[in-house]
CSV table of C-alpha atoms and ligand atoms in Angstrom, one decimal:
chain,number,residue,atom,x,y,z
A,1,MET,CA,-5.3,108.6,-104.8
A,2,ASP,CA,-4.6,108.1,-108.5
A,3,HIS,CA,-7.4,107.5,-111.0
A,4,LYS,CA,-6.4,103.9,-111.7
A,5,ARG,CA,-6.5,103.0,-108.0
A,6,LEU,CA,-9.9,104.7,-107.6
A,7,LEU,CA,-11.3,102.6,-110.5
A,8,ASP,CA,-9.9,99.4,-109.0
A,9,LEU,CA,-11.4,100.2,-105.6
A,10,LEU,CA,-14.8,101.0,-107.2
A,11,ASN,CA,-14.6,97.8,-109.1
A,12,ASP,CA,-14.0,95.8,-105.9
A,13,ILE,CA,-16.8,97.6,-104.1
A,14,LYS,CA,-19.3,96.3,-106.7
A,15,ASP,CA,-19.3,92.8,-105.3
A,16,VAL,CA,-18.6,93.2,-101.7
A,17,HIS,CA,-21.4,92.6,-99.2
A,18,ILE,CA,-22.1,95.4,-96.8
A,19,GLY,CA,-24.5,95.5,-93.8
A,20,VAL,CA,-25.7,98.8,-92.3
A,21,VAL,CA,-27.1,98.3,-88.8
A,22,GLY,CA,-28.9,100.9,-86.7
A,23,ASP,CA,-31.3,103.8,-87.0
A,24,ALA,CA,-32.9,104.7,-90.3
A,25,CYS,CA,-35.4,107.5,-90.7
A,26,LEU,CA,-37.5,109.1,-93.3
A,27,ASP,CA,-36.6,112.7,-94.3
A,28,VAL,CA,-39.7,114.5,-95.5
A,29,TYR,CA,-39.7,117.9,-97.2
A,30,TRP,CA,-43.0,119.7,-97.6
A,31,HIS,CA,-42.9,122.8,-99.8
A,32,ALA,CA,-45.9,125.0,-99.3
A,33,ASP,CA,-46.9,127.8,-101.7
A,34,MET,CA,-48.3,130.5,-99.4
A,35,LYS,CA,-49.6,132.4,-102.4
A,36,GLN,CA,-52.3,129.7,-102.5
A,37,SER,CA,-53.1,129.8,-98.8
A,38,GLU,CA,-56.6,130.9,-97.7
A,39,LEU,CA,-57.6,131.9,-94.2
A,40,SER,CA,-59.1,128.9,-92.5
A,41,ARG,CA,-62.7,129.2,-91.4
A,42,GLU,CA,-62.2,127.2,-88.3
A,43,THR,CA,-59.1,128.7,-86.9
A,44,PRO,CA,-57.4,132.1,-87.4
A,45,HIS,CA,-54.6,130.6,-89.4
A,46,PHE,CA,-53.3,130.5,-93.0
A,47,PRO,CA,-52.8,126.7,-93.8
A,48,LEU,CA,-49.7,125.5,-95.6
A,49,PRO,CA,-50.8,124.3,-99.1
A,50,VAL,CA,-48.2,121.6,-99.9
A,51,VAL,CA,-47.4,121.8,-103.6
A,52,GLU,CA,-44.3,119.5,-103.5
A,53,GLU,CA,-43.5,116.6,-101.2
A,54,LEU,CA,-40.1,114.9,-101.3
A,55,HIS,CA,-39.0,111.8,-99.3
A,56,PHE,CA,-35.5,110.6,-98.8
A,57,LEU,CA,-33.8,107.9,-96.7
A,58,GLY,CA,-32.2,109.5,-93.6
A,59,ALA,CA,-29.7,108.6,-91.0
A,60,GLY,CA,-28.5,105.0,-91.4
A,61,GLY,CA,-30.8,104.7,-94.4
A,62,ASN,CA,-28.8,107.5,-96.1
A,63,VAL,CA,-25.5,105.7,-95.2
A,64,ALA,CA,-26.9,102.5,-96.8
A,65,ALA,CA,-28.1,104.5,-99.9
A,66,ASN,CA,-24.6,106.0,-100.2
A,67,VAL,CA,-23.0,102.5,-100.1
A,68,VAL,CA,-25.4,101.6,-103.0
A,69,GLY,CA,-24.3,104.9,-104.7
A,70,LEU,CA,-20.7,103.7,-104.6
A,71,GLY,CA,-21.8,100.9,-106.9
A,72,CYS,CA,-22.1,98.2,-104.2
A,73,LYS,CA,-24.7,95.6,-105.3
A,74,ASN,CA,-25.2,93.8,-102.0
A,75,VAL,CA,-26.3,96.2,-99.3
A,76,ASP,CA,-28.5,95.1,-96.4
A,77,LEU,CA,-30.0,97.4,-93.8
A,78,LEU,CA,-30.9,96.1,-90.4
A,79,THR,CA,-33.2,98.5,-88.7
A,80,VAL,CA,-36.5,98.6,-86.9
A,81,ILE,CA,-39.6,100.2,-88.3
A,82,GLY,CA,-43.2,100.4,-87.3
A,83,LEU,CA,-46.4,99.7,-89.3
A,84,ASP,CA,-47.2,103.3,-90.1
A,85,TRP,CA,-47.2,105.5,-93.2
A,86,ARG,CA,-43.6,106.3,-92.7
A,87,ALA,CA,-42.7,102.6,-92.6
A,88,TYR,CA,-44.5,102.1,-95.9
A,89,GLU,CA,-42.6,104.9,-97.4
A,90,LEU,CA,-39.2,103.8,-96.0
A,91,HIS,CA,-39.8,100.4,-97.4
A,92,ARG,CA,-40.6,101.8,-100.8
A,93,LEU,CA,-37.5,104.0,-100.8
A,94,LEU,CA,-35.2,101.0,-99.8
A,95,LEU,CA,-36.6,98.9,-102.7
A,96,LYS,CA,-36.3,101.9,-105.1
A,97,THR,CA,-32.7,102.4,-104.0
A,98,GLY,CA,-32.0,98.7,-104.8
A,99,MET,CA,-31.8,97.3,-101.4
A,100,ALA,CA,-33.5,94.1,-100.2
A,101,THR,CA,-35.5,94.5,-97.0
A,102,ASN,CA,-35.1,91.0,-95.5
A,103,PHE,CA,-33.2,92.4,-92.5
A,104,VAL,CA,-35.7,95.2,-91.7
A,105,VAL,CA,-37.5,94.3,-88.5
A,106,GLU,CA,-41.1,95.5,-88.3
A,107,ASP,CA,-43.0,95.9,-85.0
A,108,ILE,CA,-46.4,97.4,-84.7
A,109,ASN,CA,-45.6,99.1,-81.4
A,110,ARG,CA,-42.6,101.0,-82.7
A,111,ILE,CA,-42.6,104.4,-84.4
A,112,THR,CA,-40.9,104.7,-87.7
A,113,PRO,CA,-38.6,107.7,-87.2
A,114,ALA,CA,-39.1,110.6,-89.5
A,115,TYR,CA,-38.0,114.3,-89.7
A,116,CYS,CA,-40.5,116.4,-91.6
A,117,LYS,CA,-39.5,119.8,-92.7
A,118,PRO,CA,-42.1,122.3,-93.8
A,119,PHE,CA,-40.9,125.2,-96.1
A,120,ARG,CA,-43.0,128.3,-96.9
A,121,HIS,CA,-42.5,129.9,-100.3
A,122,GLY,CA,-44.1,133.2,-101.0
A,123,VAL,CA,-43.9,136.0,-103.5
A,124,SER,CA,-40.1,136.7,-103.2
A,125,GLU,CA,-37.2,134.3,-103.2
A,126,VAL,CA,-37.2,134.1,-99.4
A,127,VAL,CA,-38.0,130.6,-98.1
A,128,TYR,CA,-38.9,130.1,-94.5
A,129,GLU,CA,-38.3,126.8,-92.8
A,130,ASP,CA,-40.9,126.1,-90.1
A,131,PRO,CA,-40.0,124.0,-87.0
A,132,ARG,CA,-39.3,120.4,-87.9
A,133,ILE,CA,-42.0,117.8,-87.1
A,134,ASP,CA,-40.3,114.8,-85.6
A,135,PHE,CA,-41.5,111.2,-85.2
A,136,VAL,CA,-39.2,109.4,-82.7
A,137,ASN,CA,-39.5,106.6,-80.2
A,138,ARG,CA,-39.9,107.8,-76.7
A,139,SER,CA,-39.4,104.4,-75.1
A,140,PRO,CA,-36.5,101.9,-75.3
A,141,LEU,CA,-36.6,99.0,-77.7
A,142,PRO,CA,-38.8,96.3,-76.0
A,143,ASN,CA,-37.0,93.1,-75.1
A,144,ASP,CA,-38.7,90.9,-77.7
A,145,VAL,CA,-37.8,93.4,-80.5
A,146,GLU,CA,-34.2,93.5,-79.2
A,147,GLU,CA,-34.1,89.7,-79.3
A,148,LYS,CA,-35.2,89.9,-83.0
A,149,VAL,CA,-32.5,92.5,-83.7
A,150,LEU,CA,-29.8,90.3,-82.1
A,151,SER,CA,-30.8,87.3,-84.0
A,152,VAL,CA,-31.0,89.2,-87.3
A,153,LEU,CA,-27.6,90.8,-86.6
A,154,ASP,CA,-26.1,87.3,-86.1
A,155,ARG,CA,-27.5,86.2,-89.4
A,156,LEU,CA,-26.3,89.4,-91.2
A,157,SER,CA,-22.8,89.2,-89.8
A,158,GLN,CA,-22.4,85.7,-91.3
A,159,GLN,CA,-23.2,87.0,-94.8
A,160,THR,CA,-21.4,90.3,-94.9
A,161,ASP,CA,-17.8,91.4,-95.5
A,162,GLY,CA,-18.2,94.6,-93.5
A,163,ILE,CA,-20.7,96.2,-91.2
A,164,LEU,CA,-21.4,99.9,-90.7
A,165,ILE,CA,-23.1,100.9,-87.5
A,166,SER,CA,-25.3,104.0,-87.5
A,167,ASP,CA,-26.3,104.8,-83.9
A,168,GLN,CA,-28.2,108.0,-84.1
A,169,PHE,CA,-31.2,108.1,-81.8
A,170,TYR,CA,-32.0,107.8,-78.1
A,171,ASN,CA,-34.2,104.8,-77.9
A,172,GLY,CA,-32.9,103.5,-81.2
A,173,VAL,CA,-31.8,100.1,-82.5
A,174,ILE,CA,-28.4,100.1,-80.8
A,175,THR,CA,-29.3,99.2,-77.2
A,176,ASN,CA,-26.7,98.2,-74.7
A,177,GLN,CA,-27.1,94.5,-75.5
A,178,VAL,CA,-27.0,95.1,-79.3
A,179,ARG,CA,-23.8,97.2,-78.7
A,180,GLU,CA,-22.3,94.4,-76.7
A,181,ALA,CA,-23.0,91.9,-79.5
A,182,ILE,CA,-21.4,94.4,-82.0
A,183,ASN,CA,-18.3,94.8,-79.8
A,184,GLU,CA,-18.0,91.0,-79.6
A,185,LEU,CA,-18.4,90.6,-83.4
A,186,ALA,CA,-15.8,93.4,-84.0
A,187,LEU,CA,-13.1,91.1,-82.6
A,188,GLY,CA,-13.2,89.1,-85.7
A,189,ARG,CA,-14.9,91.2,-88.3
A,190,LYS,CA,-14.7,94.5,-90.1
A,191,ILE,CA,-17.0,96.9,-88.2
A,192,PHE,CA,-17.1,100.7,-88.4
A,193,VAL,CA,-19.1,102.9,-86.1
A,194,ASP,CA,-20.8,106.3,-86.3
A,195,SER,CA,-22.6,107.1,-83.0
A,196,ARG,CA,-24.0,110.4,-82.0
A,197,ASN,CA,-24.2,109.8,-78.3
A,198,CYS,CA,-22.3,106.6,-77.4
A,199,ILE,CA,-19.1,106.4,-79.5
A,200,GLY,CA,-17.1,105.9,-76.3
A,201,LYS,CA,-18.9,102.7,-75.5
A,202,PHE,CA,-17.9,100.8,-78.6
A,203,LYS,CA,-15.0,98.4,-78.5
A,204,ASN,CA,-12.8,96.7,-81.2
A,205,ALA,CA,-14.4,98.5,-84.1
A,206,ILE,CA,-13.0,101.5,-86.0
A,207,VAL,CA,-14.9,104.5,-84.9
A,208,LYS,CA,-15.7,107.8,-86.7
A,209,PRO,CA,-16.6,110.5,-84.3
A,210,ASN,CA,-16.7,114.2,-85.1
A,211,GLU,CA,-15.1,116.6,-82.7
A,212,ILE,CA,-18.1,117.0,-80.5
A,213,GLU,CA,-18.7,113.3,-80.3
A,214,LEU,CA,-15.0,112.6,-79.5
A,215,PHE,CA,-14.8,115.0,-76.6
A,216,ALA,CA,-18.1,113.9,-75.2
A,217,ALA,CA,-16.9,110.3,-75.4
A,218,VAL,CA,-13.8,111.0,-73.3
A,219,GLY,CA,-15.6,113.3,-70.9
A,220,GLN,CA,-13.7,116.4,-71.8
A,221,GLU,CA,-14.7,120.0,-72.9
A,222,LEU,CA,-14.6,120.5,-76.6
A,223,ASP,CA,-11.2,121.9,-77.7
A,224,ARG,CA,-10.6,122.2,-81.4
A,225,ARG,CA,-6.8,122.6,-81.3
A,226,PRO,CA,-5.2,119.8,-83.2
A,227,GLU,CA,-3.0,118.7,-80.2
A,228,ALA,CA,-6.2,118.5,-78.0
A,229,VAL,CA,-8.0,116.5,-80.7
A,230,PHE,CA,-5.1,114.1,-80.9
A,231,HIS,CA,-4.9,113.6,-77.1
A,232,ALA,CA,-8.7,113.0,-76.8
A,233,ALA,CA,-8.5,110.6,-79.8
A,234,GLN,CA,-5.6,108.8,-78.1
A,235,LEU,CA,-7.8,108.3,-75.0
A,236,LEU,CA,-10.5,106.9,-77.2
A,237,VAL,CA,-8.0,104.5,-79.0
A,238,ARG,CA,-7.1,103.2,-75.6
A,239,GLN,CA,-10.7,102.7,-74.6
A,240,ASN,CA,-11.7,101.2,-77.9
A,241,GLN,CA,-8.6,99.2,-78.7
A,242,GLN,CA,-8.9,100.2,-82.3
A,243,SER,CA,-8.2,103.1,-84.7
A,244,VAL,CA,-10.2,106.3,-84.5
A,245,CYS,CA,-10.9,108.6,-87.4
A,246,VAL,CA,-12.1,112.0,-86.2
A,247,THR,CA,-13.8,114.0,-88.8
A,248,LEU,CA,-13.2,117.8,-88.5
A,249,GLY,CA,-15.7,119.3,-91.0
A,250,GLU,CA,-14.0,121.6,-93.5
A,251,LYS,CA,-10.6,120.9,-91.7
A,252,GLY,CA,-10.7,117.3,-92.9
A,253,CYS,CA,-10.0,114.5,-90.5
A,254,MET,CA,-7.4,113.0,-88.2
A,255,TRP,CA,-6.6,109.3,-88.0
A,256,VAL,CA,-5.3,108.1,-84.7
A,257,ASN,CA,-4.1,104.7,-83.6
A,258,GLU,CA,-1.8,103.2,-81.0
A,259,VAL,CA,1.4,104.3,-82.8
A,260,GLY,CA,0.5,107.9,-83.7
A,261,TYR,CA,-1.7,110.1,-85.8
A,262,LYS,CA,-2.0,111.5,-89.3
A,263,GLU,CA,-4.0,114.6,-90.4
A,264,TYR,CA,-5.8,114.8,-93.7
A,265,PRO,CA,-7.1,118.0,-95.3
A,266,ALA,CA,-10.6,118.1,-96.7
A,267,VAL,CA,-11.2,118.4,-100.4
A,268,SER,CA,-11.7,122.1,-100.9
A,269,VAL,CA,-15.1,123.1,-102.0
A,270,PHE,CA,-16.4,126.5,-103.1
A,271,SER,CA,-19.5,127.9,-101.3
A,272,PRO,CA,-22.4,127.6,-101.2
A,273,VAL,CA,-22.3,124.3,-99.4
A,274,ASP,CA,-24.8,122.4,-97.3
A,275,ILE,CA,-22.9,120.2,-94.8
A,276,VAL,CA,-26.0,118.0,-94.1
A,277,GLY,CA,-25.0,114.4,-95.1
A,278,ALA,CA,-21.2,115.0,-95.1
A,279,GLY,CA,-20.8,112.5,-92.2
A,280,ASP,CA,-23.0,109.9,-93.9
A,281,ALA,CA,-21.2,110.1,-97.2
A,282,PHE,CA,-17.8,110.1,-95.6
A,283,MET,CA,-18.7,107.1,-93.4
A,284,ALA,CA,-20.2,105.1,-96.3
A,285,ALA,CA,-17.2,105.6,-98.6
A,286,PHE,CA,-14.5,105.3,-96.0
A,287,ALA,CA,-15.8,102.1,-94.4
A,288,THR,CA,-16.7,100.4,-97.7
A,289,ALA,CA,-13.2,101.2,-99.0
A,290,LEU,CA,-11.6,99.7,-95.9
A,291,THR,CA,-13.8,96.6,-96.2
A,292,VAL,CA,-12.4,96.0,-99.8
A,293,GLY,CA,-8.8,96.3,-98.6
A,294,ALA,CA,-8.1,100.0,-99.2
A,295,ASN,CA,-5.3,101.3,-96.9
A,296,GLN,CA,-5.9,104.2,-94.5
A,297,ASP,CA,-4.9,106.9,-96.9
A,298,GLU,CA,-7.1,105.5,-99.7
A,299,ALA,CA,-10.1,105.1,-97.4
A,300,VAL,CA,-9.8,108.7,-96.2
A,301,ALA,CA,-9.3,109.9,-99.7
A,302,LEU,CA,-12.5,108.2,-100.9
A,303,GLY,CA,-14.5,109.3,-97.8
A,304,SER,CA,-13.4,112.9,-98.3
A,305,LEU,CA,-14.1,112.8,-102.0
A,306,ALA,CA,-17.6,111.5,-101.4
A,307,ALA,CA,-18.3,114.1,-98.6
A,308,SER,CA,-17.1,116.9,-100.8
A,309,ILE,CA,-19.7,116.0,-103.5
A,310,THR,CA,-22.6,115.6,-101.1
A,311,ILE,CA,-22.0,119.1,-99.5
A,312,LYS,CA,-22.7,120.6,-103.0
A,313,LYS,CA,-26.2,119.0,-102.9
A,314,ILE,CA,-28.0,121.9,-101.3
A,315,GLY,CA,-31.2,121.3,-99.3
A,316,MET,CA,-30.8,117.5,-98.8
A,317,ALA,CA,-28.4,114.9,-97.4
A,318,GLY,CA,-27.9,113.4,-100.8
A,319,VAL,CA,-26.5,110.2,-102.4
A,320,VAL,CA,-23.1,110.3,-104.2
A,321,SER,CA,-22.8,108.3,-107.4
A,322,VAL,CA,-19.8,106.5,-109.0
A,323,GLN,CA,-20.1,108.9,-111.9
A,324,GLU,CA,-19.8,112.0,-109.6
A,325,LEU,CA,-16.8,110.4,-107.8
A,326,LEU,CA,-15.0,109.8,-111.1
A,327,GLN,CA,-15.8,113.3,-112.3
A,328,GLN,CA,-14.7,115.0,-109.0
A,329,SER,CA,-11.5,112.9,-108.9
A,330,GLU,CA,-10.5,114.2,-112.3
A,331,ASN,CA,-10.9,117.9,-111.2
B,1,ATP,N1,-17.0,122.6,-95.6
B,1,ATP,C1,-16.5,121.4,-96.0
B,1,ATP,N2,-15.6,121.4,-97.1
B,1,ATP,C2,-15.0,120.3,-97.5
B,1,ATP,N3,-15.2,119.1,-96.9
B,1,ATP,C3,-16.1,119.0,-95.9
B,1,ATP,C4,-16.7,120.2,-95.3
B,1,ATP,N4,-17.5,119.8,-94.3
B,1,ATP,C5,-17.3,118.5,-94.2
B,1,ATP,N5,-16.5,118.0,-95.1
B,1,ATP,C6,-16.0,116.6,-95.3
B,1,ATP,O1,-16.9,115.7,-94.6
B,1,ATP,C7,-16.3,115.0,-93.6
B,1,ATP,C8,-17.3,114.7,-92.5
B,1,ATP,O2,-17.7,116.0,-92.0
B,1,ATP,P1,-18.0,116.3,-90.5
B,1,ATP,O3,-16.8,116.3,-89.7
B,1,ATP,O4,-18.8,117.6,-90.5
B,1,ATP,O5,-18.9,115.0,-90.1
B,1,ATP,P2,-20.2,114.9,-89.1
B,1,ATP,O6,-20.1,116.0,-88.1
B,1,ATP,O7,-20.3,113.5,-88.8
B,1,ATP,O8,-21.3,115.3,-90.1
B,1,ATP,P3,-22.9,115.0,-89.9
B,1,ATP,O9,-23.4,116.3,-89.3
B,1,ATP,O10,-23.4,114.8,-91.3
B,1,ATP,O11,-23.1,113.9,-89.0
B,1,ATP,C9,-15.0,115.8,-93.2
B,1,ATP,O12,-14.0,114.9,-92.7
B,1,ATP,C10,-14.7,116.4,-94.6
B,1,ATP,O13,-13.9,115.5,-95.4
B,2,MG,MG1,-22.0,112.6,-87.9
């Protein structure tokens, strides 16, 4: 995409209204300095003295933050949180990022999802990552909360130009009923879906599976050969009645629709890279570009550019800024 077209797209993105619907979580990083640890008197353990604590928006929260990063001034997140310390923090991060929280549903009986990662630092450069501590809901969204989500979704869909679905968790926000409402809405609106476990159940919306999600959706064994990816994506197109954009990591992506397919290389990036967040950044840029009228080639170009920047952000999912996009596009 030439620089002028990129500038035009970014200009249009400023005023578009984007909704992100689905699972948000809090990503917590605890850095412990083991040099300061003293043997506990109660248990035979060396505690982890946390010397730095970092919080970021994760999952759909990171997708929404990446839409804001593209310069979009109107981004609304519809998610469900609880009334715990993580909810407080998630709220604070949304406001800090520049999002309103009118579409965030709170329920005292729900757990605000969080992934907490403890890291041990010692004398040498070696850093050990301890097992992650996860807060996730173990029961499905109760009916009354689901009702609230459906009514907020209805309201949101009337105000937005495009909706990005982030369906990440078992027992998350996208229940069967919510998905059915989304499928219905997608008949007349621009809806884009990223779903870890159920991408095959969406209809009428443009879907963005990775290879693993694609083959799971069509009930086949993973087969990374391009012709196998194409055939599986064709099945998904038939199921979904809409285009499929399969992301293939460092190999780029493949766009498949009812008339054929097109392969796109990734933007080449020198190591070290940290692929965490690549899917979120791609999804945010790709879907927002399509919402403002970019064609398929342009949307993939913006998605790939954004993903190539985020993978250079080591140790976090990361948010890509307009300035970084413009810089990277000039390289
Ligand atoms: N190593 C890489 N080099 C360059 N680009 C990459 C690399 N890995 C990923 N990308 C870019 O990011 C896009 C999305 O990556 P990927 O297919 O890994 O998504 P994903 O599996 O949904 O990611 P996530 O694990 O974040 O959900 C790719 O289509 C590509 O453009
Ligand atoms: Mg993904």
